[in-house]
Structures are given as C-alpha cells and as structure tokens.
PDB file as gemmi writes it, atoms N, CA and C in Angstrom:
CRYST1    1.000    1.000    1.000  90.00  90.00  90.00 P 1                      
ATOM      1  N   UNK A   1       8.630  31.012 -34.631  1.00  0.00           N  
ATOM      2  CA  UNK A   1       7.337  31.352 -34.006  1.00  0.00           C  
ATOM      3  C   UNK A   1       6.941  30.144 -33.098  1.00  0.00           C  
ATOM      4  N   UNK A   2       6.425  30.422 -31.858  1.00  0.00           N  
ATOM      5  CA  UNK A   2       6.010  29.404 -31.023  1.00  0.00           C  
ATOM      6  C   UNK A   2       4.706  28.937 -31.533  1.00  0.00           C  
ATOM      7  N   UNK A   3       4.450  27.566 -31.300  1.00  0.00           N  
ATOM      8  CA  UNK A   3       3.198  26.908 -31.653  1.00  0.00           C  
ATOM      9  C   UNK A   3       2.053  27.486 -30.538  1.00  0.00           C  
ATOM     10  N   UNK A   4       0.943  27.300 -30.909  1.00  0.00           N  
ATOM     11  CA  UNK A   4      -0.249  27.712 -30.104  1.00  0.00           C  
ATOM     12  C   UNK A   4      -0.304  26.523 -29.032  1.00  0.00           C  
ATOM     13  N   UNK A   5      -0.708  26.815 -27.848  1.00  0.00           N  
ATOM     14  CA  UNK A   5      -0.818  25.948 -26.710  1.00  0.00           C  
ATOM     15  C   UNK A   5      -1.601  24.588 -27.358  1.00  0.00           C  
ATOM     16  N   UNK A   6      -2.802  24.880 -27.916  1.00  0.00           N  
ATOM     17  CA  UNK A   6      -3.716  23.669 -28.258  1.00  0.00           C  
ATOM     18  C   UNK A   6      -2.908  22.665 -29.244  1.00  0.00           C  
ATOM     19  N   UNK A   7      -2.180  23.187 -30.259  1.00  0.00           N  
ATOM     20  CA  UNK A   7      -1.284  22.318 -30.924  1.00  0.00           C  
ATOM     21  C   UNK A   7      -0.320  21.555 -30.296  1.00  0.00           C  
ATOM     22  N   UNK A   8       0.274  22.096 -29.162  1.00  0.00           N  
ATOM     23  CA  UNK A   8       1.213  21.702 -28.232  1.00  0.00           C  
ATOM     24  C   UNK A   8       0.500  20.431 -27.777  1.00  0.00           C  
ATOM     25  N   UNK A   9      -0.531  20.678 -27.092  1.00  0.00           N  
ATOM     26  CA  UNK A   9      -1.223  19.620 -26.374  1.00  0.00           C  
ATOM     27  C   UNK A   9      -1.792  18.470 -27.202  1.00  0.00           C  
ATOM     28  N   UNK A  10      -2.211  18.727 -28.494  1.00  0.00           N  
ATOM     29  CA  UNK A  10      -2.537  17.530 -29.421  1.00  0.00           C  
ATOM     30  C   UNK A  10      -1.378  16.975 -29.684  1.00  0.00           C  
ATOM     31  N   UNK A  11      -0.259  17.441 -29.812  1.00  0.00           N  
ATOM     32  CA  UNK A  11       0.996  16.770 -30.292  1.00  0.00           C  
ATOM     33  C   UNK A  11       1.603  15.882 -29.226  1.00  0.00           C  
ATOM     34  N   UNK A  12       1.345  16.398 -27.679  1.00  0.00           N  
ATOM     35  CA  UNK A  12       1.763  15.557 -26.717  1.00  0.00           C  
ATOM     36  C   UNK A  12       0.747  14.372 -26.674  1.00  0.00           C  
ATOM     37  N   UNK A  13      -0.564  14.514 -26.925  1.00  0.00           N  
ATOM     38  CA  UNK A  13      -1.294  13.300 -26.817  1.00  0.00           C  
ATOM     39  C   UNK A  13      -1.058  12.262 -27.870  1.00  0.00           C  
ATOM     40  N   UNK A  14      -0.670  12.937 -29.009  1.00  0.00           N  
ATOM     41  CA  UNK A  14      -0.201  11.899 -30.130  1.00  0.00           C  
ATOM     42  C   UNK A  14       0.971  11.085 -29.880  1.00  0.00           C  
ATOM     43  N   UNK A  15       2.096  11.824 -29.110  1.00  0.00           N  
ATOM     44  CA  UNK A  15       3.304  11.183 -28.845  1.00  0.00           C  
ATOM     45  C   UNK A  15       3.130  10.160 -27.604  1.00  0.00           C  
ATOM     46  N   UNK A  16       2.206  10.217 -27.085  1.00  0.00           N  
ATOM     47  CA  UNK A  16       2.168   9.290 -25.889  1.00  0.00           C  
ATOM     48  C   UNK A  16       2.179   7.848 -26.230  1.00  0.00           C  
ATOM     49  N   UNK A  17       3.067   7.082 -25.598  1.00  0.00           N  
ATOM     50  CA  UNK A  17       3.208   5.646 -26.111  1.00  0.00           C  
ATOM     51  C   UNK A  17       2.002   4.831 -25.997  1.00  0.00           C  
ATOM     52  N   UNK A  18       1.093   4.964 -25.052  1.00  0.00           N  
ATOM     53  CA  UNK A  18       0.077   4.235 -24.878  1.00  0.00           C  
ATOM     54  C   UNK A  18      -1.053   4.938 -24.285  1.00  0.00           C  
ATOM     55  N   UNK A  19      -2.197   4.552 -24.468  1.00  0.00           N  
ATOM     56  CA  UNK A  19      -3.490   5.240 -24.101  1.00  0.00           C  
ATOM     57  C   UNK A  19      -3.623   4.964 -22.602  1.00  0.00           C  
ATOM     58  N   UNK A  20      -4.272   5.897 -21.878  1.00  0.00           N  
ATOM     59  CA  UNK A  20      -4.667   5.948 -20.513  1.00  0.00           C  
ATOM     60  C   UNK A  20      -5.092   4.525 -20.121  1.00  0.00           C  
ATOM     61  N   UNK A  21      -6.181   4.143 -21.112  1.00  0.00           N  
ATOM     62  CA  UNK A  21      -6.761   2.677 -20.675  1.00  0.00           C  
ATOM     63  C   UNK A  21      -5.895   1.586 -20.650  1.00  0.00           C  
ATOM     64  N   UNK A  22      -5.027   1.681 -21.801  1.00  0.00           N  
ATOM     65  CA  UNK A  22      -3.969   0.706 -21.792  1.00  0.00           C  
ATOM     66  C   UNK A  22      -3.025   0.558 -20.775  1.00  0.00           C  
ATOM     67  N   UNK A  23      -2.726   1.812 -20.308  1.00  0.00           N  
ATOM     68  CA  UNK A  23      -1.718   1.942 -19.081  1.00  0.00           C  
ATOM     69  C   UNK A  23      -2.552   1.204 -17.880  1.00  0.00           C  
ATOM     70  N   UNK A  24      -3.720   1.634 -17.665  1.00  0.00           N  
ATOM     71  CA  UNK A  24      -4.540   1.114 -16.439  1.00  0.00           C  
ATOM     72  C   UNK A  24      -4.643  -0.258 -16.478  1.00  0.00           C  
ATOM     73  N   UNK A  25      -4.904  -0.845 -17.765  1.00  0.00           N  
ATOM     74  CA  UNK A  25      -4.956  -2.385 -17.846  1.00  0.00           C  
ATOM     75  C   UNK A  25      -3.733  -3.047 -17.566  1.00  0.00           C  
ATOM     76  N   UNK A  26      -2.488  -2.424 -18.196  1.00  0.00           N  
ATOM     77  CA  UNK A  26      -1.259  -3.098 -17.942  1.00  0.00           C  
ATOM     78  C   UNK A  26      -0.815  -3.090 -16.480  1.00  0.00           C  
ATOM     79  N   UNK A  27      -1.070  -1.992 -15.763  1.00  0.00           N  
ATOM     80  CA  UNK A  27      -0.792  -2.002 -14.453  1.00  0.00           C  
ATOM     81  C   UNK A  27      -1.791  -2.609 -13.448  1.00  0.00           C  
ATOM     82  N   UNK A  28      -2.887  -3.127 -14.133  1.00  0.00           N  
ATOM     83  CA  UNK A  28      -4.015  -3.976 -13.258  1.00  0.00           C  
ATOM     84  C   UNK A  28      -4.695  -3.028 -12.158  1.00  0.00           C  
ATOM     85  N   UNK A  29      -4.657  -1.635 -12.423  1.00  0.00           N  
ATOM     86  CA  UNK A  29      -5.138  -0.776 -11.670  1.00  0.00           C  
ATOM     87  C   UNK A  29      -6.658  -0.901 -11.042  1.00  0.00           C  
ATOM     88  N   UNK A  30      -7.417  -1.399 -12.149  1.00  0.00           N  
ATOM     89  CA  UNK A  30      -8.847  -1.625 -11.893  1.00  0.00           C  
ATOM     90  C   UNK A  30      -9.199  -2.790 -10.895  1.00  0.00           C  
ATOM     91  N   UNK A  31      -8.208  -3.716 -11.003  1.00  0.00           N  
ATOM     92  CA  UNK A  31      -8.609  -5.036 -10.016  1.00  0.00           C  
ATOM     93  C   UNK A  31      -7.856  -4.579  -8.682  1.00  0.00           C  
ATOM     94  N   UNK A  32      -6.681  -3.809  -8.516  1.00  0.00           N  
ATOM     95  CA  UNK A  32      -6.248  -3.173  -7.296  1.00  0.00           C  
ATOM     96  C   UNK A  32      -7.342  -2.424  -6.746  1.00  0.00           C  
ATOM     97  N   UNK A  33      -7.932  -1.463  -7.220  1.00  0.00           N  
ATOM     98  CA  UNK A  33      -8.828  -0.629  -6.876  1.00  0.00           C  
ATOM     99  C   UNK A  33     -10.243  -1.179  -6.407  1.00  0.00           C  
ATOM    100  N   UNK A  34     -10.583  -2.241  -6.980  1.00  0.00           N  
ATOM    101  CA  UNK A  34     -11.760  -3.160  -6.749  1.00  0.00           C  
ATOM    102  C   UNK A  34     -11.467  -3.797  -5.531  1.00  0.00           C  
ATOM    103  N   UNK A  35     -10.379  -4.554  -5.342  1.00  0.00           N  
ATOM    104  CA  UNK A  35      -9.987  -5.103  -4.157  1.00  0.00           C  
ATOM    105  C   UNK A  35     -10.033  -4.434  -3.045  1.00  0.00           C  
ATOM    106  N   UNK A  36      -9.451  -3.097  -3.280  1.00  0.00           N  
ATOM    107  CA  UNK A  36      -9.539  -2.266  -2.082  1.00  0.00           C  
ATOM    108  C   UNK A  36     -10.926  -1.806  -1.521  1.00  0.00           C  
ATOM    109  N   UNK A  37     -11.656  -1.597  -2.554  1.00  0.00           N  
ATOM    110  CA  UNK A  37     -13.163  -1.200  -2.062  1.00  0.00           C  
ATOM    111  C   UNK A  37     -13.838  -2.371  -1.642  1.00  0.00           C  
ATOM    112  N   UNK A  38     -13.653  -3.659  -2.041  1.00  0.00           N  
ATOM    113  CA  UNK A  38     -14.257  -4.812  -1.429  1.00  0.00           C  
ATOM    114  C   UNK A  38     -13.946  -5.005  -0.132  1.00  0.00           C  
ATOM    115  N   UNK A  39     -12.511  -4.888   0.357  1.00  0.00           N  
ATOM    116  CA  UNK A  39     -12.002  -4.887   1.661  1.00  0.00           C  
ATOM    117  C   UNK A  39     -12.509  -3.763   2.540  1.00  0.00           C  
ATOM    118  N   UNK A  40     -12.426  -2.553   1.893  1.00  0.00           N  
ATOM    119  CA  UNK A  40     -12.961  -1.420   2.786  1.00  0.00           C  
ATOM    120  C   UNK A  40     -14.444  -1.622   3.150  1.00  0.00           C  
ATOM    121  N   UNK A  41     -15.153  -2.139   2.320  1.00  0.00           N  
ATOM    122  CA  UNK A  41     -16.623  -2.221   2.673  1.00  0.00           C  
ATOM    123  C   UNK A  41     -16.882  -3.453   3.473  1.00  0.00           C  
ATOM    124  N   UNK A  42     -15.958  -4.460   3.431  1.00  0.00           N  
ATOM    125  CA  UNK A  42     -16.105  -5.574   4.260  1.00  0.00           C  
ATOM    126  C   UNK A  42     -15.554  -5.193   5.801  1.00  0.00           C  
ATOM    127  N   UNK A  43     -14.681  -4.572   5.812  1.00  0.00           N  
ATOM    128  CA  UNK A  43     -14.129  -4.026   7.216  1.00  0.00           C  
ATOM    129  C   UNK A  43     -14.814  -3.078   7.955  1.00  0.00           C  
ATOM    130  N   UNK A  44     -15.285  -2.155   6.847  1.00  0.00           N  
ATOM    131  CA  UNK A  44     -16.087  -0.894   7.358  1.00  0.00           C  
ATOM    132  C   UNK A  44     -15.083  -0.234   8.629  1.00  0.00           C  
ATOM    133  N   UNK A  45     -14.039   0.250   8.489  1.00  0.00           N  
ATOM    134  CA  UNK A  45     -13.242   0.689   9.436  1.00  0.00           C  
ATOM    135  C   UNK A  45     -13.749   2.202  10.075  1.00  0.00           C  
ATOM    136  N   UNK A  46     -13.276   2.462  11.187  1.00  0.00           N  
ATOM    137  CA  UNK A  46     -13.786   3.680  11.657  1.00  0.00           C  
ATOM    138  C   UNK A  46     -12.958   4.824  11.059  1.00  0.00           C  
ATOM    139  N   UNK A  47     -11.742   4.678  10.527  1.00  0.00           N  
ATOM    140  CA  UNK A  47     -10.995   5.610   9.819  1.00  0.00           C  
ATOM    141  C   UNK A  47     -10.658   5.100   8.544  1.00  0.00           C  
ATOM    142  N   UNK A  48     -11.422   5.276   7.627  1.00  0.00           N  
ATOM    143  CA  UNK A  48     -11.278   4.562   6.178  1.00  0.00           C  
ATOM    144  C   UNK A  48      -9.802   5.121   5.547  1.00  0.00           C  
ATOM    145  N   UNK A  49      -9.392   6.445   5.756  1.00  0.00           N  
ATOM    146  CA  UNK A  49      -8.168   7.017   5.197  1.00  0.00           C  
ATOM    147  C   UNK A  49      -6.880   6.207   5.755  1.00  0.00           C  
ATOM    148  N   UNK A  50      -6.928   5.983   7.110  1.00  0.00           N  
ATOM    149  CA  UNK A  50      -6.004   5.309   7.627  1.00  0.00           C  
ATOM    150  C   UNK A  50      -5.911   3.827   6.976  1.00  0.00           C  
ATOM    151  N   UNK A  51      -7.093   3.128   6.956  1.00  0.00           N  
ATOM    152  CA  UNK A  51      -7.315   1.798   6.469  1.00  0.00           C  
ATOM    153  C   UNK A  51      -6.847   1.801   4.954  1.00  0.00           C  
ATOM    154  N   UNK A  52      -7.122   2.873   4.192  1.00  0.00           N  
ATOM    155  CA  UNK A  52      -6.584   2.843   2.708  1.00  0.00           C  
ATOM    156  C   UNK A  52      -5.037   2.990   2.667  1.00  0.00           C  
ATOM    157  N   UNK A  53      -4.495   3.764   3.577  1.00  0.00           N  
ATOM    158  CA  UNK A  53      -3.119   4.164   3.686  1.00  0.00           C  
ATOM    159  C   UNK A  53      -2.754   2.532   4.027  1.00  0.00           C  
ATOM    160  N   UNK A  54      -3.067   1.944   4.918  1.00  0.00           N  
ATOM    161  CA  UNK A  54      -2.460   0.620   5.419  1.00  0.00           C  
ATOM    162  C   UNK A  54      -2.445  -0.378   4.285  1.00  0.00           C  
ATOM    163  N   UNK A  55      -3.590  -0.414   3.668  1.00  0.00           N  
ATOM    164  CA  UNK A  55      -3.807  -1.268   2.557  1.00  0.00           C  
ATOM    165  C   UNK A  55      -2.844  -1.061   1.663  1.00  0.00           C  
ATOM    166  N   UNK A  56      -2.572   0.089   1.051  1.00  0.00           N  
ATOM    167  CA  UNK A  56      -1.590   0.281   0.136  1.00  0.00           C  
ATOM    168  C   UNK A  56      -0.180  -0.028   0.550  1.00  0.00           C  
ATOM    169  N   UNK A  57       0.088   0.513   1.877  1.00  0.00           N  
ATOM    170  CA  UNK A  57       1.332   0.169   2.336  1.00  0.00           C  
ATOM    171  C   UNK A  57       1.748  -1.284   2.464  1.00  0.00           C  
ATOM    172  N   UNK A  58       0.787  -2.026   2.920  1.00  0.00           N  
ATOM    173  CA  UNK A  58       0.921  -3.445   3.114  1.00  0.00           C  
ATOM    174  C   UNK A  58       1.061  -4.063   1.526  1.00  0.00           C  
ATOM    175  N   UNK A  59       0.336  -3.618   0.572  1.00  0.00           N  
ATOM    176  CA  UNK A  59       0.498  -3.986  -0.690  1.00  0.00           C  
ATOM    177  C   UNK A  59       2.003  -3.790  -1.295  1.00  0.00           C  
ATOM    178  N   UNK A  60       2.596  -2.682  -0.905  1.00  0.00           N  
ATOM    179  CA  UNK A  60       3.660  -2.244  -1.428  1.00  0.00           C  
ATOM    180  C   UNK A  60       4.815  -3.024  -0.717  1.00  0.00           C  
ATOM    181  N   UNK A  61       4.481  -3.331   0.612  1.00  0.00           N  
ATOM    182  CA  UNK A  61       5.664  -4.028   1.563  1.00  0.00           C  
ATOM    183  C   UNK A  61       5.452  -5.319   1.798  1.00  0.00           C  
ATOM    184  N   UNK A  62       4.838  -5.960   0.840  1.00  0.00           N  
ATOM    185  CA  UNK A  62       4.313  -7.433   1.081  1.00  0.00           C  
ATOM    186  C   UNK A  62       5.440  -8.390   1.589  1.00  0.00           C  
ATOM    187  N   UNK A  63       6.653  -8.118   1.146  1.00  0.00           N  
ATOM    188  CA  UNK A  63       7.744  -9.168   1.613  1.00  0.00           C  
ATOM    189  C   UNK A  63       8.402  -8.928   2.881  1.00  0.00           C  
ATOM    190  N   UNK A  64       7.936  -7.658   3.607  1.00  0.00           N  
ATOM    191  CA  UNK A  64       8.731  -7.274   4.978  1.00  0.00           C  
ATOM    192  C   UNK A  64       7.595  -7.250   5.991  1.00  0.00           C  
ATOM    193  N   UNK A  65       7.106  -8.302   6.797  1.00  0.00           N  
ATOM    194  CA  UNK A  65       6.137  -7.978   7.814  1.00  0.00           C  
ATOM    195  C   UNK A  65       6.446  -6.991   8.841  1.00  0.00           C  
ATOM    196  N   UNK A  66       7.854  -6.996   9.153  1.00  0.00           N  
ATOM    197  CA  UNK A  66       8.095  -6.248  10.285  1.00  0.00           C  
ATOM    198  C   UNK A  66       8.056  -4.605   9.894  1.00  0.00           C  
ATOM    199  N   UNK A  67       8.267  -4.472   8.636  1.00  0.00           N  
ATOM    200  CA  UNK A  67       8.270  -3.037   8.248  1.00  0.00           C  
ATOM    201  C   UNK A  67       6.880  -2.495   8.006  1.00  0.00           C  
ATOM    202  N   UNK A  68       5.987  -3.702   7.441  1.00  0.00           N  
ATOM    203  CA  UNK A  68       4.477  -3.440   7.403  1.00  0.00           C  
ATOM    204  C   UNK A  68       4.207  -2.907   8.843  1.00  0.00           C  
ATOM    205  N   UNK A  69       4.251  -3.708   9.653  1.00  0.00           N  
ATOM    206  CA  UNK A  69       3.791  -3.686  11.001  1.00  0.00           C  
ATOM    207  C   UNK A  69       4.406  -2.202  11.700  1.00  0.00           C  
ATOM    208  N   UNK A  70       5.602  -1.981  11.543  1.00  0.00           N  
ATOM    209  CA  UNK A  70       6.081  -0.747  12.057  1.00  0.00           C  
ATOM    210  C   UNK A  70       5.447   0.467  11.332  1.00  0.00           C  
ATOM    211  N   UNK A  71       5.378   0.437  10.106  1.00  0.00           N  
ATOM    212  CA  UNK A  71       4.926   1.707   9.315  1.00  0.00           C  
ATOM    213  C   UNK A  71       3.392   1.745   9.738  1.00  0.00           C  
ATOM    214  N   UNK A  72       2.572   0.758  10.148  1.00  0.00           N  
ATOM    215  CA  UNK A  72       1.379   0.975  10.571  1.00  0.00           C  
ATOM    216  C   UNK A  72       1.256   1.488  11.797  1.00  0.00           C  
ATOM    217  N   UNK A  73       2.231   1.173  12.757  1.00  0.00           N  
ATOM    218  CA  UNK A  73       2.235   1.494  14.203  1.00  0.00           C  
ATOM    219  C   UNK A  73       2.521   3.183  14.191  1.00  0.00           C  
ATOM    220  N   UNK A  74       3.322   3.643  13.245  1.00  0.00           N  
ATOM    221  CA  UNK A  74       3.620   5.045  13.082  1.00  0.00           C  
ATOM    222  C   UNK A  74       2.361   5.942  12.916  1.00  0.00           C  
ATOM    223  N   UNK A  75       1.292   5.321  12.068  1.00  0.00           N  
ATOM    224  CA  UNK A  75       0.230   6.223  11.806  1.00  0.00           C  
ATOM    225  C   UNK A  75      -0.938   5.959  12.715  1.00  0.00           C  
ATOM    226  N   UNK A  76      -0.850   4.906  13.635  1.00  0.00           N  
ATOM    227  CA  UNK A  76      -1.972   4.635  14.518  1.00  0.00           C  
ATOM    228  C   UNK A  76      -1.791   5.564  15.719  1.00  0.00           C  
ATOM    229  N   UNK A  77      -2.867   6.004  16.159  1.00  0.00           N  
ATOM    230  CA  UNK A  77      -3.134   6.769  17.417  1.00  0.00           C  
ATOM    231  C   UNK A  77      -2.630   5.957  18.589  1.00  0.00           C  
ATOM    232  N   UNK A  78      -1.752   6.449  19.487  1.00  0.00           N  
ATOM    233  CA  UNK A  78      -1.199   5.450  20.494  1.00  0.00           C  
ATOM    234  C   UNK A  78      -2.393   5.130  21.671  1.00  0.00           C  
ATOM    235  N   UNK A  79      -3.371   5.969  21.717  1.00  0.00           N  
ATOM    236  CA  UNK A  79      -4.624   5.556  22.516  1.00  0.00           C  
ATOM    237  C   UNK A  79      -5.570   4.475  21.892  1.00  0.00           C  
ATOM    238  N   UNK A  80      -5.155   4.087  20.789  1.00  0.00           N  
ATOM    239  CA  UNK A  80      -6.102   3.166  20.073  1.00  0.00           C  
ATOM    240  C   UNK A  80      -5.776   1.589  20.532  1.00  0.00           C  
ATOM    241  N   UNK A  81      -6.734   0.735  20.377  1.00  0.00           N  
ATOM    242  CA  UNK A  81      -6.691  -0.654  20.534  1.00  0.00           C  
ATOM    243  C   UNK A  81      -5.740  -1.208  19.481  1.00  0.00           C  
ATOM    244  N   UNK A  82      -5.950  -0.516  18.321  1.00  0.00           N  
ATOM    245  CA  UNK A  82      -5.117  -0.958  17.341  1.00  0.00           C  
ATOM    246  C   UNK A  82      -3.628  -1.014  17.410  1.00  0.00           C  
ATOM    247  N   UNK A  83      -3.194   0.149  18.142  1.00  0.00           N  
ATOM    248  CA  UNK A  83      -1.931   0.478  18.501  1.00  0.00           C  
ATOM    249  C   UNK A  83      -1.264  -0.891  19.246  1.00  0.00           C  
ATOM    250  N   UNK A  84      -2.253  -1.131  20.325  1.00  0.00           N  
ATOM    251  CA  UNK A  84      -1.818  -2.321  20.976  1.00  0.00           C  
ATOM    252  C   UNK A  84      -1.528  -3.542  20.221  1.00  0.00           C  
ATOM    253  N   UNK A  85      -2.590  -3.690  19.221  1.00  0.00           N  
ATOM    254  CA  UNK A  85      -2.444  -5.000  18.524  1.00  0.00           C  
ATOM    255  C   UNK A  85      -1.243  -4.835  17.611  1.00  0.00           C  
ATOM    256  N   UNK A  86      -1.045  -3.872  17.223  1.00  0.00           N  
ATOM    257  CA  UNK A  86       0.222  -3.630  16.247  1.00  0.00           C  
ATOM    258  C   UNK A  86       1.492  -3.918  17.111  1.00  0.00           C  
ATOM    259  N   UNK A  87       1.616  -3.478  18.207  1.00  0.00           N  
ATOM    260  CA  UNK A  87       2.763  -3.545  19.157  1.00  0.00           C  
ATOM    261  C   UNK A  87       2.884  -5.220  19.442  1.00  0.00           C  
ATOM    262  N   UNK A  88       1.771  -5.791  19.709  1.00  0.00           N  
ATOM    263  CA  UNK A  88       1.898  -7.298  19.838  1.00  0.00           C  
ATOM    264  C   UNK A  88       2.375  -7.955  18.623  1.00  0.00           C  
ATOM    265  N   UNK A  89       1.958  -7.391  17.342  1.00  0.00           N  
ATOM    266  CA  UNK A  89       2.420  -8.087  16.215  1.00  0.00           C  
ATOM    267  C   UNK A  89       3.914  -7.904  16.020  1.00  0.00           C  
ATOM    268  N   UNK A  90       4.315  -6.749  16.205  1.00  0.00           N  
ATOM    269  CA  UNK A  90       5.635  -6.619  16.158  1.00  0.00           C  
ATOM    270  C   UNK A  90       6.434  -7.363  17.113  1.00  0.00           C  
ATOM    271  N   UNK A  91       6.105  -7.529  18.294  1.00  0.00           N  
ATOM    272  CA  UNK A  91       6.669  -8.437  19.474  1.00  0.00           C  
ATOM    273  C   UNK A  91       6.640  -9.821  18.921  1.00  0.00           C  
ATOM    274  N   UNK A  92       5.600 -10.275  18.344  1.00  0.00           N  
ATOM    275  CA  UNK A  92       5.535 -11.470  17.843  1.00  0.00           C  
ATOM    276  C   UNK A  92       6.505 -11.912  16.789  1.00  0.00           C  
ATOM    277  N   UNK A  93       6.686 -11.110  15.928  1.00  0.00           N  
ATOM    278  CA  UNK A  93       7.639 -11.116  14.830  1.00  0.00           C  
ATOM    279  C   UNK A  93       9.017 -11.255  15.299  1.00  0.00           C  
ATOM    280  N   UNK A  94       9.357 -10.221  16.421  1.00  0.00           N  
ATOM    281  CA  UNK A  94      10.726 -10.428  16.892  1.00  0.00           C  
ATOM    282  C   UNK A  94      10.803 -11.737  17.690  1.00  0.00           C  
ATOM    283  N   UNK A  95       9.899 -12.136  18.430  1.00  0.00           N  
ATOM    284  CA  UNK A  95       9.857 -13.440  19.096  1.00  0.00           C  
ATOM    285  C   UNK A  95       9.932 -14.800  18.082  1.00  0.00           C  
ATOM    286  N   UNK A  96       9.344 -14.694  16.908  1.00  0.00           N  
ATOM    287  CA  UNK A  96       9.501 -15.670  15.962  1.00  0.00           C  
ATOM    288  C   UNK A  96      10.741 -15.646  15.275  1.00  0.00           C  
ATOM    289  N   UNK A  97      11.355 -14.680  15.255  1.00  0.00           N  
ATOM    290  CA  UNK A  97      12.655 -14.279  14.654  1.00  0.00           C  
ATOM    291  C   UNK A  97      13.783 -15.052  15.645  1.00  0.00           C  
ATOM    292  N   UNK A  98      13.499 -14.718  16.767  1.00  0.00           N  
ATOM    293  CA  UNK A  98      14.624 -15.129  17.868  1.00  0.00           C  
ATOM    294  C   UNK A  98      14.444 -16.532  18.051  1.00  0.00           C  
ATOM    295  N   UNK A  99      13.462 -17.102  18.115  1.00  0.00           N  
ATOM    296  CA  UNK A  99      13.326 -18.407  18.486  1.00  0.00           C  
ATOM    297  C   UNK A  99      13.310 -19.328  17.184  1.00  0.00           C  
ATOM    298  N   UNK A 100      13.409 -18.933  16.028  1.00  0.00           N  
ATOM    299  CA  UNK A 100      13.531 -19.719  14.744  1.00  0.00           C  
ATOM    300  C   UNK A 100      15.064 -20.118  14.689  1.00  0.00           C  
ATOM    301  N   UNK A 101      15.105 -21.351  13.954  1.00  0.00           N  
ATOM    302  CA  UNK A 101      16.455 -21.971  13.901  1.00  0.00           C  
ATOM    303  C   UNK A 101      17.245 -20.995  12.776  1.00  0.00           C  
ATOM    304  N   UNK A 102      18.650 -20.786  13.139  1.00  0.00           N  
ATOM    305  CA  UNK A 102      19.343 -20.007  11.950  1.00  0.00           C  
ATOM    306  C   UNK A 102      19.536 -20.868  10.856  1.00  0.00           C  
ATOM    307  N   UNK A 103      19.574 -20.375   9.690  1.00  0.00           N  
ATOM    308  CA  UNK A 103      19.917 -21.051   8.378  1.00  0.00           C  
ATOM    309  C   UNK A 103      21.288 -21.384   8.170  1.00  0.00           C  
ATOM    310  N   UNK A 104      21.747 -22.458   7.934  1.00  0.00           N  
ATOM    311  CA  UNK A 104      23.203 -22.905   7.571  1.00  0.00           C  
ATOM    312  C   UNK A 104      24.028 -22.409   8.489  1.00  0.00           C  
ATOM    313  N   UNK A 105      23.923 -22.434   9.710  1.00  0.00           N  
ATOM    314  CA  UNK A 105      24.940 -21.967  10.691  1.00  0.00           C  
ATOM    315  C   UNK A 105      25.386 -23.238  11.505  1.00  0.00           C  
ATOM    316  N   UNK A 106      26.700 -23.339  11.616  1.00  0.00           N  
ATOM    317  CA  UNK A 106      27.223 -24.623  12.475  1.00  0.00           C  
ATOM    318  C   UNK A 106      27.859 -24.216  13.494  1.00  0.00           C  
TER     319      UNK A 106                                                      
END                                                                             
C-alpha cells in the first residue's frame, strides 16, 4: 500500500542531511547576496538584470579575465558604450599577454 503524500513529504524533510539555514550559512549565500545588493545600489545600472548576470558571471569566473570580458561582451547590446569598453578591455588583455615575457622559455 502506498503511503500518503503528506507522510512522504515529512519523511523527505526528516531525511535531509542539513537544514536550509545550515546550507545557506555553509555556502555563504547571505554574504554573497548582500555584496551583490550593495554593489547594485552603489552602481545603480540602467540594466540591473544584466548587471546581476555579469556580477555572478564574474564571481564564477574570477580566475580568467578574458573569459569574463568575453562573456560580458556577448550579453551587451552592440550599440552600447559598455560594448566598446568591453572590446577595449579584451584588446588590452590580448595586448598584455602578447607583450609579457614568456615564463621559463629559452
């Protein structure tokens, strides 16, 4: 005989390894979202959704500035001033890479 849905839900909650609050604290979600809101209010961008996307994308890809700039370029309207700034940023990354000294090459 199948268990009622209410009993199944209670059992699923009991079987959870950690509470929602513990999960959020462990993953530092409150700090991440607080920093996002602070940054959003400080910059007050015209397109907050794009800003939020870029914020999380940058957070995720902190180690690769070229990927961050390229991904941002893909979501910016090509008529925007931000598009030109992003192109300049990518160009500068390539220029810096081309003019830097190679590591351990003879």
